[in-house]
Coordinates of C-alpha atoms (C1' of nucleotides) in Angstrom, one line a residue:
Chain N
M119 CA -29.7 0.7 29.3
P120 CA -27.8 4.0 29.8
K121 CA -26.5 5.8 26.8
T122 CA -22.9 4.8 26.2
P123 CA -20.1 6.7 24.4
P124 CA -20.3 6.6 20.6
G125 CA -19.1 3.4 19.0
Q126 CA -18.5 1.5 22.3
T127 CA -21.6 -0.5 22.4
R128 CA -21.4 -0.9 18.6
N129 CA -18.0 -2.7 19.0
R130 CA -19.3 -5.0 21.7
V131 CA -22.3 -5.9 19.6
F132 CA -20.0 -6.6 16.6
R133 CA -17.7 -8.8 18.6
F134 CA -20.7 -10.8 20.0
V135 CA -22.2 -11.3 16.6
R136 CA -18.8 -12.1 15.0
D137 CA -18.1 -14.7 17.6
R138 CA -21.4 -16.3 17.0
L139 CA -20.9 -16.3 13.3
L140 CA -17.5 -17.8 13.6
R141 CA -19.2 -20.7 15.4
G142 CA -21.5 -21.1 12.5
D143 CA -24.6 -19.8 14.3
S144 CA -26.2 -16.6 13.2
P145 CA -28.0 -14.9 16.1
S146 CA -31.4 -13.4 15.9
L147 CA -32.0 -9.8 16.7
R148 CA -33.7 -10.8 19.9
E149 CA -30.9 -13.0 21.0
V150 CA -28.5 -10.1 20.7
Q151 CA -31.0 -8.0 22.5
Q152 CA -31.2 -10.4 25.4
H153 CA -27.5 -10.8 25.7
F154 CA -27.0 -7.1 26.1
G155 CA -30.2 -6.4 28.0
F156 CA -31.5 -3.9 25.6
R157 CA -35.2 -3.1 26.1
A158 CA -35.9 -2.7 22.4
V159 CA -35.2 -4.9 19.4
E160 CA -34.8 -1.8 17.3
T161 CA -31.6 -0.9 19.2
V162 CA -30.0 -4.1 17.9
R163 CA -31.3 -3.5 14.4
A164 CA -29.9 0.0 14.4
H165 CA -26.5 -1.3 15.5
L166 CA -26.5 -4.1 13.0
T167 CA -27.6 -1.9 10.1
A168 CA -24.8 0.5 11.0
L169 CA -22.3 -2.4 11.1
V170 CA -23.5 -3.4 7.6
E171 CA -23.1 0.2 6.4
E172 CA -19.6 0.2 7.9
G173 CA -18.8 -2.9 6.0
R174 CA -18.1 -4.9 9.1
L175 CA -21.1 -7.2 8.5
V176 CA -23.1 -8.2 5.5
K177 CA -26.8 -9.2 5.4
E178 CA -28.8 -11.6 3.3
P179 CA -32.0 -9.7 2.9
G180 CA -35.4 -11.3 3.5
R181 CA -34.3 -14.1 5.6
A182 CA -34.2 -14.9 9.3
R183 CA -30.8 -14.9 10.9
G184 CA -29.3 -13.5 7.7
Y185 CA -26.2 -11.7 9.0
R186 CA -22.8 -12.9 7.8
L187 CA -19.2 -12.0 8.0
P188 CA -17.9 -10.1 5.0
K189 CA -15.9 -12.1 2.5
R190 CA -12.6 -10.4 3.3
Q191 CA -11.4 -8.9 6.5
P192 CA -9.8 -5.4 6.3
K193 CA -6.4 -6.0 5.0
R194 CA -3.2 -6.5 7.0
L195 CA 0.0 -4.8 5.9
S196 CA 3.1 -6.7 7.0
A197 CA 4.8 -8.9 4.5
P198 CA 5.2 -12.7 4.7
V199 CA 2.5 -13.4 7.3
P200 CA 0.7 -16.7 6.9
D201 CA -2.6 -16.0 5.2
W202 CA -4.9 -16.8 8.1
S203 CA -8.4 -15.5 7.8
S204 CA -8.4 -14.4 4.2
G205 CA -10.9 -16.8 2.8
R206 CA -14.1 -18.5 4.0
L207 CA -14.1 -20.5 7.3
Q208 CA -15.4 -23.9 6.4
P209 CA -15.7 -27.2 8.3
V210 CA -13.4 -29.7 6.6
P211 CA -14.1 -33.4 7.2
L212 CA -11.6 -35.2 9.3
L213 CA -11.3 -38.7 7.9
G214 CA -8.9 -40.3 10.3
E215 CA -6.3 -42.7 8.9
V216 CA -7.8 -43.8 5.7
A217 CA -7.2 -47.2 4.2
A218 CA -7.4 -47.8 0.5
G219 CA -10.9 -49.1 0.3
G220 CA -12.5 -46.8 2.8
F221 CA -11.8 -43.5 1.3
E222 CA -15.1 -42.7 -0.3
E223 CA -16.9 -44.2 2.6
A224 CA -14.8 -42.1 5.0
I225 CA -15.8 -38.9 3.1
E226 CA -19.4 -39.8 3.7
N227 CA -18.8 -40.5 7.4
P228 CA -16.1 -38.4 8.8
E229 CA -14.8 -38.6 12.4
G230 CA -15.6 -34.9 12.7
N231 CA -15.0 -31.6 11.1
L232 CA -12.5 -28.9 11.8
P233 CA -12.7 -25.3 10.9
V234 CA -10.4 -24.3 8.1
E235 CA -10.1 -21.2 6.1
I236 CA -10.1 -21.9 2.4
P237 CA -9.8 -19.6 -0.6
D238 CA -13.0 -18.2 -2.1
S239 CA -12.1 -19.7 -5.4
R240 CA -12.2 -23.3 -4.0
D241 CA -15.0 -25.5 -3.0
L242 CA -15.4 -27.1 0.3
S243 CA -15.5 -30.5 -1.3
D244 CA -11.9 -30.0 -2.4
Y245 CA -10.6 -30.4 1.1
F246 CA -10.3 -33.1 3.7
A247 CA -8.1 -33.7 6.7
L248 CA -6.1 -36.8 7.8
R249 CA -4.3 -37.8 10.9
V250 CA -0.6 -38.7 10.3
R251 CA 0.8 -42.0 11.3
G252 CA 4.4 -42.9 11.4
E253 CA 7.7 -41.0 11.5
S254 CA 8.5 -40.9 7.8
M255 CA 8.1 -37.2 7.5
S256 CA 9.5 -36.1 10.8
G257 CA 12.3 -34.4 9.1
A258 CA 9.8 -31.9 7.6
G259 CA 8.3 -31.3 11.0
I260 CA 5.3 -33.6 10.4
L261 CA 5.0 -35.9 13.3
P262 CA 2.8 -38.9 14.1
G263 CA -0.5 -37.7 15.5
D264 CA -0.5 -34.4 13.5
T265 CA -3.4 -33.5 11.4
V266 CA -2.8 -32.5 7.8
I267 CA -5.3 -30.6 5.7
V268 CA -5.3 -31.8 2.1
E269 CA -6.4 -30.0 -1.0
R270 CA -7.3 -32.4 -3.8
R271 CA -7.2 -30.9 -7.2
G272 CA -5.1 -30.4 -10.3
K273 CA -2.0 -32.2 -11.4
P274 CA 0.5 -33.3 -8.8
V275 CA 3.6 -31.0 -8.8
S276 CA 7.1 -32.2 -8.2
G277 CA 8.4 -31.2 -4.8
Q278 CA 5.1 -30.9 -3.1
I279 CA 4.1 -32.8 0.0
V280 CA 1.2 -35.0 -1.0
V281 CA -1.0 -37.7 0.4
A282 CA -0.8 -40.8 -1.7
L283 CA -3.1 -43.8 -1.6
L284 CA -1.1 -47.0 -2.3
E285 CA -1.3 -50.6 -1.2
E286 CA -3.5 -50.6 1.8
D287 CA -3.6 -47.1 3.0
A288 CA -2.7 -43.4 2.7
T289 CA 0.7 -42.0 3.4
V290 CA 2.2 -38.5 3.5
K291 CA 5.4 -38.1 1.4
R292 CA 7.2 -35.6 -0.7
L293 CA 6.5 -36.1 -4.4
H294 CA 9.2 -36.2 -7.0
L295 CA 8.5 -36.7 -10.7
G296 CA 11.4 -37.5 -13.0
Q297 CA 12.3 -39.7 -16.0
H298 CA 12.3 -42.7 -13.7
G299 CA 8.6 -42.1 -12.9
M300 CA 7.1 -41.1 -9.7
E301 CA 9.0 -41.1 -6.4
L302 CA 7.5 -40.7 -3.0
R303 CA 10.3 -39.6 -0.7
P304 CA 10.2 -39.7 3.0
E305 CA 11.8 -36.9 5.0
N306 CA 13.6 -39.2 7.4
P307 CA 16.8 -41.2 6.7
D308 CA 15.4 -44.3 8.4
F309 CA 12.8 -44.7 5.6
D310 CA 13.2 -45.6 2.0
T311 CA 12.0 -43.8 -1.1
L312 CA 9.0 -45.5 -2.7
R313 CA 8.8 -46.0 -6.4
P314 CA 5.3 -47.3 -7.0
P315 CA 4.7 -48.9 -10.4
P316 CA 2.5 -46.8 -12.6
G317 CA -1.2 -47.3 -11.8
S318 CA -0.7 -48.7 -8.4
C319 CA -0.8 -45.3 -6.7
R320 CA -3.2 -42.5 -6.6
I321 CA -2.3 -39.0 -5.4
L322 CA -5.2 -37.8 -3.3
G323 CA -4.0 -34.2 -3.0
R324 CA -1.3 -31.9 -1.5
V325 CA -0.9 -31.0 2.1
V326 CA -1.7 -27.3 2.5
E327 CA -1.8 -27.0 6.3
L328 CA -0.6 -28.8 9.4
R329 CA -2.1 -28.8 12.8
R330 CA -0.9 -30.3 16.0
Q331 CA -2.5 -30.3 19.4
I332 CA 0.0 -30.5 22.3
R333 CA -1.2 -32.2 25.5
Chain H
M1319 CA -43.6 -35.3 -6.9
P1320 CA -44.0 -39.0 -7.6
K1321 CA -43.7 -41.4 -4.7
T1322 CA -40.1 -42.8 -4.5
P1323 CA -38.8 -46.0 -2.9
P1324 CA -38.5 -46.0 0.9
G1325 CA -35.4 -44.2 2.2
Q1326 CA -34.2 -42.8 -1.2
T1327 CA -35.6 -39.3 -1.0
R1328 CA -34.7 -39.3 2.7
N1329 CA -31.1 -39.8 2.0
R1330 CA -31.1 -37.1 -0.7
V1331 CA -32.7 -34.7 1.8
F1332 CA -30.1 -35.6 4.4
R1333 CA -27.2 -35.0 2.0
F1334 CA -28.6 -31.6 1.0
V1335 CA -29.1 -30.5 4.5
R1336 CA -25.8 -31.8 5.7
D1337 CA -23.9 -29.9 3.0
R1338 CA -25.7 -26.7 3.8
L1339 CA -24.9 -27.2 7.5
L1340 CA -21.3 -27.9 6.7
R1341 CA -21.3 -24.5 5.0
G1342 CA -22.5 -23.0 8.2
D1343 CA -25.9 -22.1 6.8
S1344 CA -29.0 -24.0 8.2
P1345 CA -31.7 -24.2 5.6
S1346 CA -35.4 -23.5 6.3
L1347 CA -38.0 -26.1 5.6
R1348 CA -39.2 -24.1 2.6
E1349 CA -35.7 -23.8 1.2
V1350 CA -35.4 -27.6 1.2
Q1351 CA -38.9 -27.9 -0.2
Q1352 CA -38.0 -25.6 -3.1
H1353 CA -34.8 -27.4 -3.8
F1354 CA -36.6 -30.7 -4.2
G1355 CA -39.8 -29.3 -5.8
F1356 CA -42.1 -30.7 -3.1
R1357 CA -45.5 -29.2 -3.1
A1358 CA -45.9 -29.3 0.7
V1359 CA -43.7 -28.1 3.5
E1360 CA -44.9 -30.9 5.6
T1361 CA -43.1 -33.4 3.3
V1362 CA -39.8 -31.8 4.3
R1363 CA -40.8 -31.7 8.0
A1364 CA -41.6 -35.3 7.9
H1365 CA -38.2 -36.2 6.4
L1366 CA -36.3 -34.0 8.9
T1367 CA -38.2 -35.3 11.9
A1368 CA -37.5 -38.8 10.8
L1369 CA -33.8 -37.9 10.3
V1370 CA -33.7 -36.5 13.8
E1371 CA -35.3 -39.7 15.2
E1372 CA -32.7 -41.7 13.3
G1373 CA -30.0 -39.6 15.0
R1374 CA -28.7 -38.3 11.7
L1375 CA -29.6 -34.7 12.6
V1376 CA -30.4 -32.9 15.8
K1377 CA -32.7 -30.0 16.2
E1378 CA -32.7 -27.0 18.5
P1379 CA -36.4 -26.7 19.4
G1380 CA -38.3 -23.4 19.1
R1381 CA -36.0 -21.6 16.8
A1382 CA -35.9 -20.9 13.1
R1383 CA -33.4 -22.8 11.0
G1384 CA -32.6 -24.9 14.1
Y1385 CA -31.3 -28.1 12.5
R1386 CA -27.7 -29.1 13.3
L1387 CA -25.3 -31.9 12.7
P1388 CA -25.0 -34.3 15.7
K1389 CA -22.0 -33.5 17.9
R1390 CA -20.0 -36.6 17.2
Q1391 CA -20.3 -39.0 14.3
P1392 CA -20.5 -42.7 15.2
K1393 CA -17.0 -43.5 16.5
R1394 CA -14.2 -45.1 14.8
L1395 CA -12.0 -46.8 17.3
S1396 CA -8.3 -46.0 16.7
A1397 CA -6.6 -44.6 19.7
P1398 CA -5.4 -41.0 20.2
V1399 CA -7.7 -38.8 18.2
P1400 CA -7.0 -35.2 18.6
D1401 CA -9.9 -33.4 20.3
W1402 CA -10.9 -31.1 17.4
S1403 CA -14.4 -29.7 17.7
S1404 CA -15.1 -30.2 21.3
G1405 CA -15.2 -26.7 22.6
R1406 CA -16.2 -23.2 21.4
L1407 CA -14.7 -21.8 18.2
Q1408 CA -13.2 -18.4 19.0
P1409 CA -11.1 -15.8 17.2
V1410 CA -7.7 -15.8 18.9
P1411 CA -5.5 -12.7 18.3
L1412 CA -2.4 -13.3 16.3
L1413 CA 0.3 -11.1 17.7
G1414 CA 3.2 -11.8 15.4
E1415 CA 6.7 -12.0 16.8
V1416 CA 6.4 -10.1 20.0
A1417 CA 9.3 -8.2 21.6
A1418 CA 9.4 -7.6 25.3
G1419 CA 8.0 -4.1 25.3
G1420 CA 5.3 -4.5 22.8
F1421 CA 3.4 -7.4 24.3
E1422 CA 0.4 -5.6 25.9
E1423 CA 0.3 -3.3 22.9
A1424 CA 0.2 -6.2 20.5
I1425 CA -2.7 -7.8 22.4
E1426 CA -4.7 -4.6 21.7
N1427 CA -3.6 -4.5 18.1
P1428 CA -3.2 -8.0 16.7
E1429 CA -2.1 -8.7 13.2
G1430 CA -5.3 -10.7 12.7
N1431 CA -7.3 -13.4 14.3
L1432 CA -7.5 -17.1 13.7
P1433 CA -10.3 -19.4 14.6
V1434 CA -9.4 -21.8 17.4
E1435 CA -11.5 -24.2 19.4
I1436 CA -11.0 -23.6 23.1
P1437 CA -12.6 -25.5 26.0
D1438 CA -15.8 -24.2 27.4
S1439 CA -14.1 -23.7 30.8
R1440 CA -11.6 -21.2 29.5
D1441 CA -12.0 -17.6 28.4
L1442 CA -11.0 -16.2 25.0
S1443 CA -8.6 -13.8 26.7
D1444 CA -6.5 -16.7 28.0
Y1445 CA -5.3 -17.3 24.4
F1446 CA -3.1 -15.7 21.8
A1447 CA -1.1 -16.8 18.9
L1448 CA 2.5 -16.1 17.9
R1449 CA 4.6 -16.8 14.8
V1450 CA 7.8 -18.8 15.5
R1451 CA 11.2 -17.5 14.5
G1452 CA 14.4 -19.5 14.5
E1453 CA 15.3 -23.1 14.4
S1454 CA 15.7 -23.8 18.1
M1455 CA 12.7 -26.1 18.4
S1456 CA 12.9 -27.9 15.1
G1457 CA 13.6 -31.1 16.9
A1458 CA 10.1 -31.0 18.3
G1459 CA 8.7 -30.4 14.9
I1460 CA 8.2 -26.6 15.4
L1461 CA 9.7 -24.8 12.5
P1462 CA 10.3 -21.2 11.7
G1463 CA 7.2 -19.6 10.3
D1464 CA 4.9 -21.9 12.2
T1465 CA 2.1 -20.3 14.3
V1466 CA 1.8 -21.5 17.9
I1467 CA -1.4 -21.0 19.9
V1468 CA -0.6 -20.2 23.5
E1469 CA -2.7 -20.6 26.6
R1470 CA -1.6 -18.3 29.4
R1471 CA -2.7 -19.5 32.8
G1472 CA -1.7 -21.3 35.9
K1473 CA 1.7 -22.3 37.1
P1474 CA 4.4 -23.3 34.6
V1475 CA 4.8 -27.0 34.6
S1476 CA 8.2 -28.7 34.0
G1477 CA 8.4 -30.4 30.7
Q1478 CA 5.9 -28.3 28.9
I1479 CA 6.6 -26.3 25.8
V1480 CA 6.2 -22.6 26.8
V1481 CA 6.6 -19.1 25.4
A1482 CA 9.0 -17.1 27.5
L1483 CA 9.5 -13.4 27.5
L1484 CA 13.2 -12.6 28.2
E1485 CA 15.7 -10.0 27.1
E1486 CA 14.2 -8.4 24.1
D1487 CA 11.6 -10.9 22.8
A1488 CA 9.6 -14.0 23.1
T1489 CA 10.9 -17.5 22.5
V1490 CA 9.5 -20.9 22.4
K1491 CA 11.4 -23.5 24.5
R1492 CA 10.8 -26.5 26.6
L1493 CA 10.6 -25.6 30.3
H1494 CA 12.5 -27.5 33.0
L1495 CA 12.3 -26.7 36.6
G1496 CA 14.9 -28.2 39.0
Q1497 CA 17.1 -27.3 42.0
H1498 CA 19.2 -25.2 39.8
G1499 CA 16.2 -23.0 38.9
M1500 CA 14.5 -22.5 35.7
E1501 CA 15.9 -24.0 32.4
L1502 CA 14.7 -23.2 28.9
R1503 CA 15.8 -26.0 26.7
P1504 CA 15.8 -25.8 22.9
E1505 CA 15.1 -29.0 21.0
N1506 CA 18.0 -28.6 18.6
P1507 CA 21.6 -29.6 19.4
D1508 CA 22.9 -26.4 17.7
F1509 CA 21.4 -24.3 20.5
D1510 CA 22.2 -23.9 24.1
T1511 CA 20.0 -24.3 27.1
L1512 CA 19.1 -20.9 28.7
R1513 CA 19.3 -20.4 32.4
P1514 CA 17.8 -17.0 33.0
P1515 CA 18.4 -15.4 36.4
P1516 CA 15.3 -15.3 38.5
G1517 CA 13.1 -12.3 37.7
S1518 CA 14.6 -11.7 34.3
C1519 CA 12.1 -14.0 32.6
R1520 CA 8.4 -14.2 32.4
I1521 CA 6.5 -17.3 31.2
L1522 CA 3.7 -16.1 29.0
G1523 CA 2.0 -19.4 28.7
R1524 CA 2.2 -22.9 27.3
V1525 CA 1.9 -23.9 23.7
V1526 CA -1.3 -25.9 23.1
E1527 CA -1.5 -26.0 19.4
L1528 CA 0.7 -25.6 16.3
R1529 CA -0.4 -24.6 12.8
R1530 CA 1.6 -24.4 9.7
Q1531 CA 0.6 -23.3 6.2
I1532 CA 2.4 -25.0 3.4
R1533 CA 3.0 -23.1 0.2
Chain G
dT1226 C1' -58.8 -58.6 1.5
dG1227 C1' -57.8 -55.6 5.3
dG1228 C1' -54.4 -53.6 8.0
dC1229 C1' -50.2 -50.9 8.2
dA1230 C1' -46.3 -48.3 7.0
dT1231 C1' -44.4 -44.9 3.9
dA1232 C1' -44.3 -40.9 0.6
dC1233 C1' -46.5 -37.1 -0.5
dC1234 C1' -50.1 -33.2 -0.6
dA1235 C1' -53.2 -29.2 1.3
dG1236 C1' -54.1 -25.5 4.0
dA1237 C1' -54.6 -23.4 8.4
dC1238 C1' -52.2 -21.8 12.3
dA1239 C1' -48.7 -20.2 15.6
dA1240 C1' -44.3 -18.9 16.9
dA1241 C1' -39.9 -16.7 15.7
dT1242 C1' -37.9 -13.1 13.6
dG1243 C1' -37.2 -8.8 10.9
dT1244 C1' -39.1 -4.0 9.8
dC1245 C1' -41.1 0.3 10.5
dT1246 C1' -42.6 4.7 12.6
dG1247 C1' -42.3 7.7 16.3
dT1248 C1' -40.2 9.3 20.8
dT1249 C1' -36.8 10.7 24.5
dA1250 C1' -32.4 11.9 25.9
dT1251 C1' -27.4 13.3 25.5
dG1252 C1' -23.5 15.3 23.6
dC1253 C1' -21.2 18.0 20.1
dT1254 C1' -20.6 22.0 17.2
dG1255 C1' -21.3 26.2 14.8
Chain C
dC57 C1' -28.8 28.5 21.7
dA58 C1' -30.4 25.8 17.5
dG59 C1' -29.2 22.0 14.7
dC60 C1' -27.6 17.6 14.2
dA61 C1' -25.9 13.1 15.0
dT62 C1' -26.0 9.1 18.1
dA63 C1' -27.9 5.9 21.7
dA64 C1' -31.7 4.0 23.3
dC65 C1' -36.8 2.9 23.9
dA66 C1' -41.8 1.5 22.7
dG67 C1' -44.9 -0.9 20.2
dA68 C1' -47.2 -2.1 16.0
dC69 C1' -46.7 -4.8 12.0
dA70 C1' -45.1 -7.9 8.2
dT71 C1' -42.5 -11.7 6.8
dT72 C1' -40.3 -16.0 7.5
dT73 C1' -40.5 -20.2 9.4
dG74 C1' -42.1 -24.2 12.0
dT75 C1' -46.3 -27.0 13.6
dC76 C1' -50.5 -29.2 13.3
dT77 C1' -54.4 -31.8 11.5
dG78 C1' -56.2 -34.3 7.9
dG79 C1' -56.2 -36.4 3.3
dT80 C1' -54.6 -39.4 -1.1
dA81 C1' -52.0 -43.0 -3.0
dT82 C1' -48.9 -47.0 -3.1
dG83 C1' -46.8 -51.1 -1.7
dC84 C1' -46.1 -54.9 1.6
dC85 C1' -47.7 -58.7 4.2
dA86 C1' -50.4 -61.7 7.2

DNA sequence: TGGCATACCAGACAAATGTCTGTTATGCTG
DNA sequence: CAGCATAACAGACATTTGTCTGGTATGCCA
């Protein structure tokens, strides 16, 4: 390995390690060494130690494959940008289209997981994902086949888009709370507002993110 | 440790390891041992080996902390499941709302990155993300403030939703190619179809995924 | 009763992985 | 130029982690 300009190799090492960490797989020093063709492990360790000092990585001491991404990325400045990449990246279970009975069972046995960034203050178990069926929320830009990420927690708040478990399965609707009790309003004139009798409906959580794969 | 009924401890071990793996942190045998208070590492290894044989875990041989979750959970059967979690997880640069001049510069200096799963066959540099401005695609469920993930590559195909660079900035539209040349059709009756003269428009790529953060 | 499987323990061993100490070269700067 | 920082190398060493071989106890069942 020839000597390279200052910082150049360091950045390449960082990107390599970061990408591996984003995939949930911390590399060993020797794996990094092999990838770059260094002839000494120590070269890698020097780079990683430097990256830790620069705050670009953190390390859990005394354990193999202990490098991690720092809790918070260096901050962005522009105003109302969606808050991607501020929290921890966590695999949230994708439950599919859950029917009433199968909810707890689906949690235990998800169709898969998808990487979602959640705030530090929340726990992974507060989140799950569902696939949307039906057109009832198409007016809010939520289409059949979309995947919604749901945060379950706290009291339901009027006006939020929620996932409700009623009758036989889960539906996405906008929640309204008034004197007449709970209303689940679709966002599509072809559908009717639901007014479930008290006790017949359970709010699983509120929709915090939407994802759609196209083609 | 007293002897427990068959399968009981095994399940508890599985849940512990699974939760750790879902947090992106593969435990070592001795960490599992400590957590359960076993007095022998081998006890853990026996459980984990059994779990691998049962197909509930997989193991990358010859490496520390090499236990993983199996690629796909036992299938549920419903039809068009989005293909989350099939490829590599990669940080795709988020460029913001790009104007004509600043495109290459924005690639070098993104607002941030967001974790996206891309096919093994593609390169990270084939992807970028943009924030959507304007209502012109709201009929297709693409709203202002949404983030679209764009794959740049290959020939533009008629009917796809694309990002086009024309005049002063980038817009999302549905592409149509016919005898009359290129058409960029909005999905909102309040907007007009664009027919840019040849050469005045560059297709940056096609939209492959949409993300929206709610609240 | 004698297998046989399962749960667990004990300790040695080996492989993977991180740490340390010292060395060579290159460029920058006073 | 001397002094200093950075990039990279070399090899020994320590720790973490996984593997193996054998042993005890318990329950089930033919």
